[in-house]
mmCIF file of C-alpha atoms in Angstrom:
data_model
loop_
_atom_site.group_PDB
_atom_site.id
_atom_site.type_symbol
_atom_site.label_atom_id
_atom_site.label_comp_id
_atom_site.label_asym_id
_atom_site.label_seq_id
_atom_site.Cartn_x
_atom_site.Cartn_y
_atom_site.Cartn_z
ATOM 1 C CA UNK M 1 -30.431 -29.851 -30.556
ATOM 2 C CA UNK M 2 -28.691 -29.239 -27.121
ATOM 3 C CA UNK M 3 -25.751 -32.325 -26.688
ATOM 4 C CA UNK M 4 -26.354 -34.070 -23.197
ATOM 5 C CA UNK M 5 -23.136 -32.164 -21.387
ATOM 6 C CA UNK M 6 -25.282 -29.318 -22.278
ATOM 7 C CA UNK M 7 -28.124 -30.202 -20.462
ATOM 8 C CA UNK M 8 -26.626 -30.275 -17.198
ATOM 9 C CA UNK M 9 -25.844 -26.394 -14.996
ATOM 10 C CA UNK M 10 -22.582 -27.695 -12.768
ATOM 11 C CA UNK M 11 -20.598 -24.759 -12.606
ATOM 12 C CA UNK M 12 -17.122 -25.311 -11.175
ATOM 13 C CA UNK M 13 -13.998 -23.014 -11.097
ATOM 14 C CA UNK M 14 -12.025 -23.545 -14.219
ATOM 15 C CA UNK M 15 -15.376 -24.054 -16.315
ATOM 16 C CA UNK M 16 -14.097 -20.437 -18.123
ATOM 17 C CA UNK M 17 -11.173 -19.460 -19.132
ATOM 18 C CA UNK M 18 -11.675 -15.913 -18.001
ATOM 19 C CA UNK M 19 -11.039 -17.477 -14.460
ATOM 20 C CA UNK M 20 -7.803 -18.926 -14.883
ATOM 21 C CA UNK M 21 -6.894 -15.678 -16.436
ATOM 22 C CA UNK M 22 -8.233 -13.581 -13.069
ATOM 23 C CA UNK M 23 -6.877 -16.053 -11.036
ATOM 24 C CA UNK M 24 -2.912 -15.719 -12.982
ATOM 25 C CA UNK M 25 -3.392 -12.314 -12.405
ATOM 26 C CA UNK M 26 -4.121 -12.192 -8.861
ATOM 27 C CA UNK M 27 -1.020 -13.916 -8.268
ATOM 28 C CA UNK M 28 0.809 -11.691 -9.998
ATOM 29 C CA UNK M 29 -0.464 -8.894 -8.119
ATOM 30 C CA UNK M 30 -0.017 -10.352 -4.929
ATOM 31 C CA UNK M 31 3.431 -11.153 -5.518
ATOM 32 C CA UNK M 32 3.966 -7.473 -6.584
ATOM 33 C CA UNK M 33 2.805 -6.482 -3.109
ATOM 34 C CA UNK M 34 5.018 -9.844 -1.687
ATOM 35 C CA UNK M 35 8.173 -8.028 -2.644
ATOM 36 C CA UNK M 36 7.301 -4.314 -1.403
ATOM 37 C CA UNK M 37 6.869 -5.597 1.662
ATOM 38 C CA UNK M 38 10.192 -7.109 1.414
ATOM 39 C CA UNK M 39 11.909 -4.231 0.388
ATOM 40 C CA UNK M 40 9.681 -2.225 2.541
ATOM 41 C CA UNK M 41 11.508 -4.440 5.610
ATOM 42 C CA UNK M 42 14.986 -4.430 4.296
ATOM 43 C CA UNK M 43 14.992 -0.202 4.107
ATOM 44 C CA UNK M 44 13.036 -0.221 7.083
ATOM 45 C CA UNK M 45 15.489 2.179 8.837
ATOM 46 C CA UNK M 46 16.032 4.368 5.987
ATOM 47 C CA UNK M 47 15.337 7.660 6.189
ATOM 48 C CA UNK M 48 13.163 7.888 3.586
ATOM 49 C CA UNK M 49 10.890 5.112 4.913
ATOM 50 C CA UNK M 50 10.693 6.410 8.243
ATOM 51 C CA UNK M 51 9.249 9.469 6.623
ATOM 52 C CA UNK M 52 6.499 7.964 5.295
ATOM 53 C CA UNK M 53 5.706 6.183 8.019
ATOM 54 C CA UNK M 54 6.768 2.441 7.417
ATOM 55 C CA UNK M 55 4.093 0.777 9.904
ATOM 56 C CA UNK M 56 1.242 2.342 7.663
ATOM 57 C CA UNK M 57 2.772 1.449 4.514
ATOM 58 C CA UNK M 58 3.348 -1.923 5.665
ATOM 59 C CA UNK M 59 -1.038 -1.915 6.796
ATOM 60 C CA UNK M 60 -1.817 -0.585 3.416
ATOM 61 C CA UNK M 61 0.383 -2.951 1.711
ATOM 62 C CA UNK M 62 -1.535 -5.929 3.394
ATOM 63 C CA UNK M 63 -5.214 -4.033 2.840
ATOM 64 C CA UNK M 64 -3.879 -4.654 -1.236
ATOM 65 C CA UNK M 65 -4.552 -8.530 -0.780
ATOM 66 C CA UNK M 66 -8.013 -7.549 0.491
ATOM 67 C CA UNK M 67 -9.088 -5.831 -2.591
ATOM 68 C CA UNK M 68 -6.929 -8.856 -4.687
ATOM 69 C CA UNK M 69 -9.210 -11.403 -2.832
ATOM 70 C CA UNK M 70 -12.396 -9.782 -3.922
ATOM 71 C CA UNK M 71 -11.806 -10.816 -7.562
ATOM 72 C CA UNK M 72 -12.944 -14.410 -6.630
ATOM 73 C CA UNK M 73 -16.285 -12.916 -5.122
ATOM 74 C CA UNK M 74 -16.780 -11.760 -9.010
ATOM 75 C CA UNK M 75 -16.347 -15.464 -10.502
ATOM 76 C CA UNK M 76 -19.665 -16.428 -11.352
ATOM 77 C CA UNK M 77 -18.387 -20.849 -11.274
ATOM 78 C CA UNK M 78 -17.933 -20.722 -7.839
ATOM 79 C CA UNK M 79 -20.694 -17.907 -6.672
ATOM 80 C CA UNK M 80 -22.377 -18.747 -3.724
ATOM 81 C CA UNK M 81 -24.303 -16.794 -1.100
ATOM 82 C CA UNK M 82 -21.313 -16.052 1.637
ATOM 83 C CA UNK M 83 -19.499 -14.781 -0.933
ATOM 84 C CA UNK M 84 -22.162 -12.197 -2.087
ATOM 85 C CA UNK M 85 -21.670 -11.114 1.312
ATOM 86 C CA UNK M 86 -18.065 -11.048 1.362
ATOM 87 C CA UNK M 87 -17.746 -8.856 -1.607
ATOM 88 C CA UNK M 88 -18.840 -5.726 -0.322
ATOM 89 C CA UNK M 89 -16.880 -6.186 3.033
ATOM 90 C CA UNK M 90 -13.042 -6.890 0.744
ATOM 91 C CA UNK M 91 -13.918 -4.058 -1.153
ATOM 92 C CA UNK M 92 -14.680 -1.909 1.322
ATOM 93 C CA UNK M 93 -12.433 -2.060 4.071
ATOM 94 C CA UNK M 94 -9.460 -3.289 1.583
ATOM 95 C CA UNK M 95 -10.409 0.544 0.501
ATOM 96 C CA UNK M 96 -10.394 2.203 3.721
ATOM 97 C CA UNK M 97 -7.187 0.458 5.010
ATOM 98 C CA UNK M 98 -5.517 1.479 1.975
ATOM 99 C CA UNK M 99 -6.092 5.193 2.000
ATOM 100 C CA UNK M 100 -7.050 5.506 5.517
ATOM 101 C CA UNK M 101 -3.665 4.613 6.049
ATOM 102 C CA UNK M 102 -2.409 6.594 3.203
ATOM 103 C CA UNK M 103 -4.346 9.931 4.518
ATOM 104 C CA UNK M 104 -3.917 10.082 8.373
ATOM 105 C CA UNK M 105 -0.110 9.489 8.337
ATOM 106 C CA UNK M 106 -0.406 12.984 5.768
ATOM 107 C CA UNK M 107 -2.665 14.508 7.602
ATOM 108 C CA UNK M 108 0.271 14.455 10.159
ATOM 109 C CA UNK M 109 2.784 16.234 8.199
ATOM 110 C CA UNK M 110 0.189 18.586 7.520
ATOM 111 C CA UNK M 111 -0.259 19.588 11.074
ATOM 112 C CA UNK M 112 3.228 19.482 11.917
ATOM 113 C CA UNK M 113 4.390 21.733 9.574
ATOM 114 C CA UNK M 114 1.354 24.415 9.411
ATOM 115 C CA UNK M 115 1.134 24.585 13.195
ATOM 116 C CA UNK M 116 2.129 28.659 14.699
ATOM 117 C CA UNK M 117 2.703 27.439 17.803
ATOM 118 C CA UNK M 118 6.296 26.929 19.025
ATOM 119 C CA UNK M 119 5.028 24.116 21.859
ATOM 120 C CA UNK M 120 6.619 20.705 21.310
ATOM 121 C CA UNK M 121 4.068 18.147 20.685
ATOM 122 C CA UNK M 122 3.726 14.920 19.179
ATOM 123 C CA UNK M 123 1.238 12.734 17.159
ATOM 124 C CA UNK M 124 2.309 9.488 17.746
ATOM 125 C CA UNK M 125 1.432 6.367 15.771
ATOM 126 C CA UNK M 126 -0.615 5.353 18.199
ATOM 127 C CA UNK M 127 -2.949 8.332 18.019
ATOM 128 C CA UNK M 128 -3.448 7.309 14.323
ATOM 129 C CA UNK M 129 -4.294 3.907 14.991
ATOM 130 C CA UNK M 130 -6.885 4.820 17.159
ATOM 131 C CA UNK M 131 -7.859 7.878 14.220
ATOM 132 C CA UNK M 132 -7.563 5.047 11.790
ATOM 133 C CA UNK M 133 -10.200 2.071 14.237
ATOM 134 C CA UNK M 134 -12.237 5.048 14.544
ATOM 135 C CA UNK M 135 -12.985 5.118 10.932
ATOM 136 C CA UNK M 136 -12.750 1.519 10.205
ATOM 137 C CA UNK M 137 -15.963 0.835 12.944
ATOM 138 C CA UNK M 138 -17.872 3.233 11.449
ATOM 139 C CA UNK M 139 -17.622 0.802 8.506
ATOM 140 C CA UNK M 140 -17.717 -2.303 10.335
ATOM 141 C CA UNK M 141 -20.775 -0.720 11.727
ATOM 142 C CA UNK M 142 -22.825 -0.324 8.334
ATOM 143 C CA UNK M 143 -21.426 -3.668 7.001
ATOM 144 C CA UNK M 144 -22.408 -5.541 10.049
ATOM 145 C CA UNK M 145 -25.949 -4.229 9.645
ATOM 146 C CA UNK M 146 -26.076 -4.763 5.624
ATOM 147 C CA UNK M 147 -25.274 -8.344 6.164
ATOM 148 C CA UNK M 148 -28.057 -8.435 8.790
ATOM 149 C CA UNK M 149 -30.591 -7.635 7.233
ATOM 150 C CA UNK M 150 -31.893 -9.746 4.628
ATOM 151 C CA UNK M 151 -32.330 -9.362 1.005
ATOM 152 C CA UNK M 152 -29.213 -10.678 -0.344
ATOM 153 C CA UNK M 153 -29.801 -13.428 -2.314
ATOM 154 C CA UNK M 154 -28.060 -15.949 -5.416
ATOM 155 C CA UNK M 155 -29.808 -16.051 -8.590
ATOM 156 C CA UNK M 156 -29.711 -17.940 -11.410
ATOM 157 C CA UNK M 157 -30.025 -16.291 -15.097
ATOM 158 C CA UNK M 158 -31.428 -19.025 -18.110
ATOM 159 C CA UNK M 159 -29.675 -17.901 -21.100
ATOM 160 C CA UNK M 160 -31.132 -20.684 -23.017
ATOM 161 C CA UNK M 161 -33.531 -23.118 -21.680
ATOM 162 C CA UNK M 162 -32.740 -26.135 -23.445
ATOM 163 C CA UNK M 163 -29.321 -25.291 -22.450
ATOM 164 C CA UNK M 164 -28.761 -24.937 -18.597
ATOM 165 C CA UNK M 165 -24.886 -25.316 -19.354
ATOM 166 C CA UNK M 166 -24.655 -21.659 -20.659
ATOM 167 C CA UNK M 167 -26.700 -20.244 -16.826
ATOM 168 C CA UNK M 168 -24.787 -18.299 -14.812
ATOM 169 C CA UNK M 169 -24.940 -16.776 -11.019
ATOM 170 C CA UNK M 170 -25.047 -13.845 -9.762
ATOM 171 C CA UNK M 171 -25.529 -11.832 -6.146
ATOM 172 C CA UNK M 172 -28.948 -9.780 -6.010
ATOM 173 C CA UNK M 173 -30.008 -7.259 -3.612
ATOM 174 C CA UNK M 174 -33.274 -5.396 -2.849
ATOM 175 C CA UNK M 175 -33.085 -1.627 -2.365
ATOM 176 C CA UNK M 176 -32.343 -1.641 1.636
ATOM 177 C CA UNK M 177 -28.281 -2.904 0.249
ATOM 178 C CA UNK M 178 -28.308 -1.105 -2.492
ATOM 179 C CA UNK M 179 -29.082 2.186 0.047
ATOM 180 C CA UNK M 180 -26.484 1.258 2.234
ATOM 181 C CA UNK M 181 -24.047 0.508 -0.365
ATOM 182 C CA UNK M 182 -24.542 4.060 -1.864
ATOM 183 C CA UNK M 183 -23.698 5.649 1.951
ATOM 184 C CA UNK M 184 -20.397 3.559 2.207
ATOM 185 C CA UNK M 185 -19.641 5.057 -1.222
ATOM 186 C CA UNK M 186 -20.470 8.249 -0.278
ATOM 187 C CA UNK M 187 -18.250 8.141 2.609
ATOM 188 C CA UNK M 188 -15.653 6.612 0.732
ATOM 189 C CA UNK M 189 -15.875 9.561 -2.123
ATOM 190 C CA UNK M 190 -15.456 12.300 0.773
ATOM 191 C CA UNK M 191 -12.472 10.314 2.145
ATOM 192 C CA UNK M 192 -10.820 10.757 -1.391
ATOM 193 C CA UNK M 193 -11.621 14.849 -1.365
ATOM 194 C CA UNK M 194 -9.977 15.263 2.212
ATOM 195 C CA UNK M 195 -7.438 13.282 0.428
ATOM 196 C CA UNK M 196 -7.691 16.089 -3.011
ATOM 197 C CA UNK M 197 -7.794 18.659 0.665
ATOM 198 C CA UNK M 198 -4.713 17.597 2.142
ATOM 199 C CA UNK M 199 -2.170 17.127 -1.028
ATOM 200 C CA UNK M 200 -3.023 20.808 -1.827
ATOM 201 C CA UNK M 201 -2.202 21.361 2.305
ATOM 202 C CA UNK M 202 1.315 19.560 2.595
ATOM 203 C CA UNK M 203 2.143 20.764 -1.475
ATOM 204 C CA UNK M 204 4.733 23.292 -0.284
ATOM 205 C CA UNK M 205 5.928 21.105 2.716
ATOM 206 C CA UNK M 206 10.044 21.996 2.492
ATOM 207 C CA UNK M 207 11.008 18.532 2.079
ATOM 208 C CA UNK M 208 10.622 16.110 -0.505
ATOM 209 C CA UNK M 209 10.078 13.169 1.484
ATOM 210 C CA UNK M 210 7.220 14.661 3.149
ATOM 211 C CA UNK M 211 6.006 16.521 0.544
ATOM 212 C CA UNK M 212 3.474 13.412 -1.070
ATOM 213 C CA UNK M 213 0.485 15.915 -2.959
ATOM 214 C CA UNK M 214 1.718 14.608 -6.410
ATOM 215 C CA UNK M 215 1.396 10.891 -5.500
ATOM 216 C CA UNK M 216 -1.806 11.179 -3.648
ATOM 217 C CA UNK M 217 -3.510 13.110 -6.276
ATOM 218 C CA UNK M 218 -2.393 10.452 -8.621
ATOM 219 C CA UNK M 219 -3.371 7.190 -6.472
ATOM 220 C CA UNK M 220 -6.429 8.935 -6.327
ATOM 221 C CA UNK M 221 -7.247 9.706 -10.057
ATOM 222 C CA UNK M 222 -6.146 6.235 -10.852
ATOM 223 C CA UNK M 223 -8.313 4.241 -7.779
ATOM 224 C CA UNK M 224 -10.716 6.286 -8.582
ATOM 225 C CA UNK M 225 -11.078 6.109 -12.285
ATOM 226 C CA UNK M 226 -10.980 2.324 -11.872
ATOM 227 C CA UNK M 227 -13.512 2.221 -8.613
ATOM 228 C CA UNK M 228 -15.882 4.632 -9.900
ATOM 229 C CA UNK M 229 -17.312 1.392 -12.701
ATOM 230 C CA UNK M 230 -17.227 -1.173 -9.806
ATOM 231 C CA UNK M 231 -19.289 0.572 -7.685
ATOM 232 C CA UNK M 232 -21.668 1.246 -11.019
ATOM 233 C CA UNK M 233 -21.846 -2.614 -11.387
ATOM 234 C CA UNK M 234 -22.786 -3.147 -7.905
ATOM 235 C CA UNK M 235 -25.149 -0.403 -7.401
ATOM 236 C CA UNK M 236 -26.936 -1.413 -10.596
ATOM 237 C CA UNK M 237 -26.598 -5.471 -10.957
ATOM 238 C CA UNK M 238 -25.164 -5.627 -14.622
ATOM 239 C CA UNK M 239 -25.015 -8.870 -14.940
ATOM 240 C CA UNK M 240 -22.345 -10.248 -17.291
ATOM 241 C CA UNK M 241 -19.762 -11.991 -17.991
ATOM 242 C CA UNK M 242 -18.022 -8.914 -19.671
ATOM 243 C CA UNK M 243 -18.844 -6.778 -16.343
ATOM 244 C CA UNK M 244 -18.050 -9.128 -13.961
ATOM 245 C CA UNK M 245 -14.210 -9.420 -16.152
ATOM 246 C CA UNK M 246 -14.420 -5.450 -15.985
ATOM 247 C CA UNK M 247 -15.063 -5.238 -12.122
ATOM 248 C CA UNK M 248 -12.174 -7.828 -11.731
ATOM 249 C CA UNK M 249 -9.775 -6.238 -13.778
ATOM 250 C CA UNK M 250 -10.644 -2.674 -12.307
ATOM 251 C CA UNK M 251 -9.779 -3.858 -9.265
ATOM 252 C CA UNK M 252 -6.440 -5.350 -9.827
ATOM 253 C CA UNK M 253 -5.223 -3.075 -11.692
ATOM 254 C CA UNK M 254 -6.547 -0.124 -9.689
ATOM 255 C CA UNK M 255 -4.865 -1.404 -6.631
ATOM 256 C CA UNK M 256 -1.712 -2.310 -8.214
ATOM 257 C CA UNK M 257 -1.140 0.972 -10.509
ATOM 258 C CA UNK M 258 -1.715 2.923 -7.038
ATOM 259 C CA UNK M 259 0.663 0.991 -5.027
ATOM 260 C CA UNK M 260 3.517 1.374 -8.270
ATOM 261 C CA UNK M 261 2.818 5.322 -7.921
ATOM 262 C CA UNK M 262 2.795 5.615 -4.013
ATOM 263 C CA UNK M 263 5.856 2.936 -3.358
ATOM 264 C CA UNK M 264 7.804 3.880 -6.004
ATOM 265 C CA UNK M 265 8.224 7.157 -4.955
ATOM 266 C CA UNK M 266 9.950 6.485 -2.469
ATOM 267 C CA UNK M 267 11.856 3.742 -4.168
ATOM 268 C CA UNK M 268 13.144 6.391 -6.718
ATOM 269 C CA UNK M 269 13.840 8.941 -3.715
ATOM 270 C CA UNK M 270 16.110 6.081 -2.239
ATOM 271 C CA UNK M 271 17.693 4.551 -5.589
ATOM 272 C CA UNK M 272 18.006 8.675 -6.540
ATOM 273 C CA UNK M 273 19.551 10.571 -3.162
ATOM 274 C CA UNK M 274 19.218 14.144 -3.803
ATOM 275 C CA UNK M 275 19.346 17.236 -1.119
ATOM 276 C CA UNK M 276 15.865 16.569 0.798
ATOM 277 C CA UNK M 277 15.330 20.582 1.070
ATOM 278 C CA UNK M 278 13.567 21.839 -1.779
ATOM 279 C CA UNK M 279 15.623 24.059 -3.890
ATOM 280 C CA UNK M 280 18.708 22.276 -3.745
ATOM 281 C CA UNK M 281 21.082 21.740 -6.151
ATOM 282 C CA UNK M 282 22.542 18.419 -7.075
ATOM 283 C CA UNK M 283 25.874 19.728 -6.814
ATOM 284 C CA UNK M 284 25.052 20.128 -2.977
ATOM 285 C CA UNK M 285 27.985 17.941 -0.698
ATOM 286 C CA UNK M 286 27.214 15.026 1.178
ATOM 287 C CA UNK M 287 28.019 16.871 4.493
ATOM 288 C CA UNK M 288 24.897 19.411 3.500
ATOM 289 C CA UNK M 289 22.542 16.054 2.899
ATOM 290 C CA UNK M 290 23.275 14.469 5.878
ATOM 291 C CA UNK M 291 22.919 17.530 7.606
ATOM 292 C CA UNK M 292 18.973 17.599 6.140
ATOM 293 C CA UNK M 293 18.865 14.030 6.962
ATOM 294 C CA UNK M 294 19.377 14.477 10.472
ATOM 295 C CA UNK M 295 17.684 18.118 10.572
ATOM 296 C CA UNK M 296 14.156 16.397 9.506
ATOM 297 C CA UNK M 297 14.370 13.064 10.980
ATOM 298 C CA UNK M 298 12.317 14.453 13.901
ATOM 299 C CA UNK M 299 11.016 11.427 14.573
ATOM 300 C CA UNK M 300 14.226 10.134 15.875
ATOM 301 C CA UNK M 301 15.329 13.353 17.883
ATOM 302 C CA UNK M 302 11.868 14.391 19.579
ATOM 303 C CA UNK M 303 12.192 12.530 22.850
ATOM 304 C CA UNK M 304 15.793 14.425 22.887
ATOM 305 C CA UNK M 305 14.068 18.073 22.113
ATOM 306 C CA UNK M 306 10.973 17.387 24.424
ATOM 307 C CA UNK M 307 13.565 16.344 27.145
ATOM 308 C CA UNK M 308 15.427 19.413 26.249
ATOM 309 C CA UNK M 309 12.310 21.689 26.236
ATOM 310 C CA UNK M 310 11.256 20.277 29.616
ATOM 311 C CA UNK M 311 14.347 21.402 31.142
ATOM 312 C CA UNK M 312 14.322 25.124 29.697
ATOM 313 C CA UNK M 313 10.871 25.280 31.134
ATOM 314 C CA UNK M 314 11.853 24.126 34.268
ATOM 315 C CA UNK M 315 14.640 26.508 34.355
ATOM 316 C CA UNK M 316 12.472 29.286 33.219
ATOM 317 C CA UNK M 317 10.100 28.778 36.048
ATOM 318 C CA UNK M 318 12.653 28.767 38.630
ATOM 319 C CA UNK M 319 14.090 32.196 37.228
ATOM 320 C CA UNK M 320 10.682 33.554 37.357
ATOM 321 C CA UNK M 321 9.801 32.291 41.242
ATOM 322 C CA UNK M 322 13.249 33.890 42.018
ATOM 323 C CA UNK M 323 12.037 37.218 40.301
ATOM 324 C CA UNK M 324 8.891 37.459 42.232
ATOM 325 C CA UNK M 325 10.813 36.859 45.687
ATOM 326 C CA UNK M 326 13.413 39.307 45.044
ATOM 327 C CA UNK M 327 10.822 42.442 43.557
ATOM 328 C CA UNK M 328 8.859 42.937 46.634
ATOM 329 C CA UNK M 329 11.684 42.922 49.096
ATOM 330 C CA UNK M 330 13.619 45.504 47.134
ATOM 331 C CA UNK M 331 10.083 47.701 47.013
ATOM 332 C CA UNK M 332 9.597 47.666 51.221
ATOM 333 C CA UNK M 333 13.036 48.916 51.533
ATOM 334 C CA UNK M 334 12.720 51.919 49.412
#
């Protein structure tokens, strides 16, 4: 015989435990990414930061609470209809902003150190911002329509009839979502093998700062590992308390594993200074580290060696004009 407090579905947040438990986490998580950010601001001018690129690392840092944020689109007490929505959008550009960011800045020590050419030339930050909106619209693009179109609805399962207590919500979708949910994670699974592409690419990169094919391949393994079930449980609709716990904890601890591996590499690199050049010894002087230091900071010294270049060009083409005046007089006199 159902008790009267049974009889009544008013889910609220706090209703399960499992929500105070997501919800402890999150803010653990988020304060995780609170204080790289700090440290992120207070070795801002470190070498080692500037190799990597500290205005990306500070984007992907904030594209973390994104995918933290999603975890309350999961919790089935406070469910409702703009949050169905919302899920798919935190999950998906918290994703791209976190290895878009990740990839492009690498894909930039790739080309810099694998171009032939001895021509000074630079790809700014600016070029991968405009690399990195590039990628995010074609998101934006496909979300904007999936939310358009409609299909997406809140539904509410009976476990027991005489029971409504025990009901629960949960976001449904006909097949048009589903389709377009498999093409954003079928883009996103091609991102991650140009990202497999480009650690083998910048693996024998001569320094170690630059040199990041170890930590991408193993942000990788682990987002992916973790992403690969929440996109099953989103694709397919298993509804559950015990998957919608699994999605949430995938995606904390996905995002926060990834961040440990990629940040604290270069935490270790600055708590740890060693020669930068591969094949250095420890016993190497300081005089020979500061003399990599400054030899790879290039972004620092390339307005001085395209200034420098300009002139020698300049130069050269004055020599040359000089050349070509003096030849055919010498020839009319003979």
């Amino acid at each position: 015989m159902p008790t009267w407090d049974e009889r009544v579905f008013n889910p609220q947040f706090g209703n399960s435990k499992s929500d105070l438990v997501i919800l402890v986490l999150a803010v653990i998580c988020a304060t995780f990414s609170c204080l790289c950010i700090f440290y992120l601001f207070y070795h801002w001018s470190h070498p080692i930061i500037r190799a990597a690129s500290p205005h990306f690392m500070l984007i992907m840092l904030l594209s973390s609470f994104l995918l933290y944020a999603s975890v309350f689109t999961w919790m089935e007490n406070i469910l409702n209809l703009p949050l169905c929505h919302a899920r798919l959008w935190l999950l998906d550009l918290g994703f791209v902003l976190f290895f878009g960011t990740l990839l492009i800045k690498t894909w930039r020590i790739d080309v810099l150190f694998s171009t032939k050419t001895i021509e000074i030339f630079q790809i700014s930050n600016v070029k991968l911002s405009i690399i990195l909106s590039c990628l995010l619209a074609v998101h934006l693009v496909f979300l904007i329509t999936n939310s358009a179109l409609p299909g997406i609805s809140l539904t509410e399962h009976k476990r027991d009839i005489y029971r409504p207590k025990f009901n629960y919500l949960s976001c449904t979708s006909d097949s048009k979502h589903k389709i377009f949910t498999a093409i954003l994670a079928v883009l996103n699974l091609l991102f991650l093998f140009w990202g497999c592409y480009l650690s083998w690419r910048v693996r024998r990169v001569p320094y170690k700062h630059y040199d990041e094919s170890k930590v991408i391949i193993a942000s990788i393994y682990n987002f992916g590992f973790f992403t690969v079930w929440v996109v099953v449980f989103q694709l397919f609709e298993v509804n559950s308390d015990l998957s919608a716990l699994l999605c949430q904890l995938f995606t904390l601890v996905g995002t926060v594993f990834s961040i440990a591996i990629i940040f604290g590499h270069k935490v270790y690199l600055i708590l740890n200074p060693t020669p930068l050049r591969k094949g250095s010894t420890k016993n190497d002087s300081s005089e020979t580290q500061k003399a990599e230091i400054k030899e790879v900071d290039w972004e620092q010294n390339f307005q001085a060696l395209q200034e420098k270049y300009l002139r020698l060009k300049d130069k050269h083409q004055k020599l040359k004009a000089q050349t070509d005046d003096f030849i055919p007089e010498t020839t009319s006199s003979l």
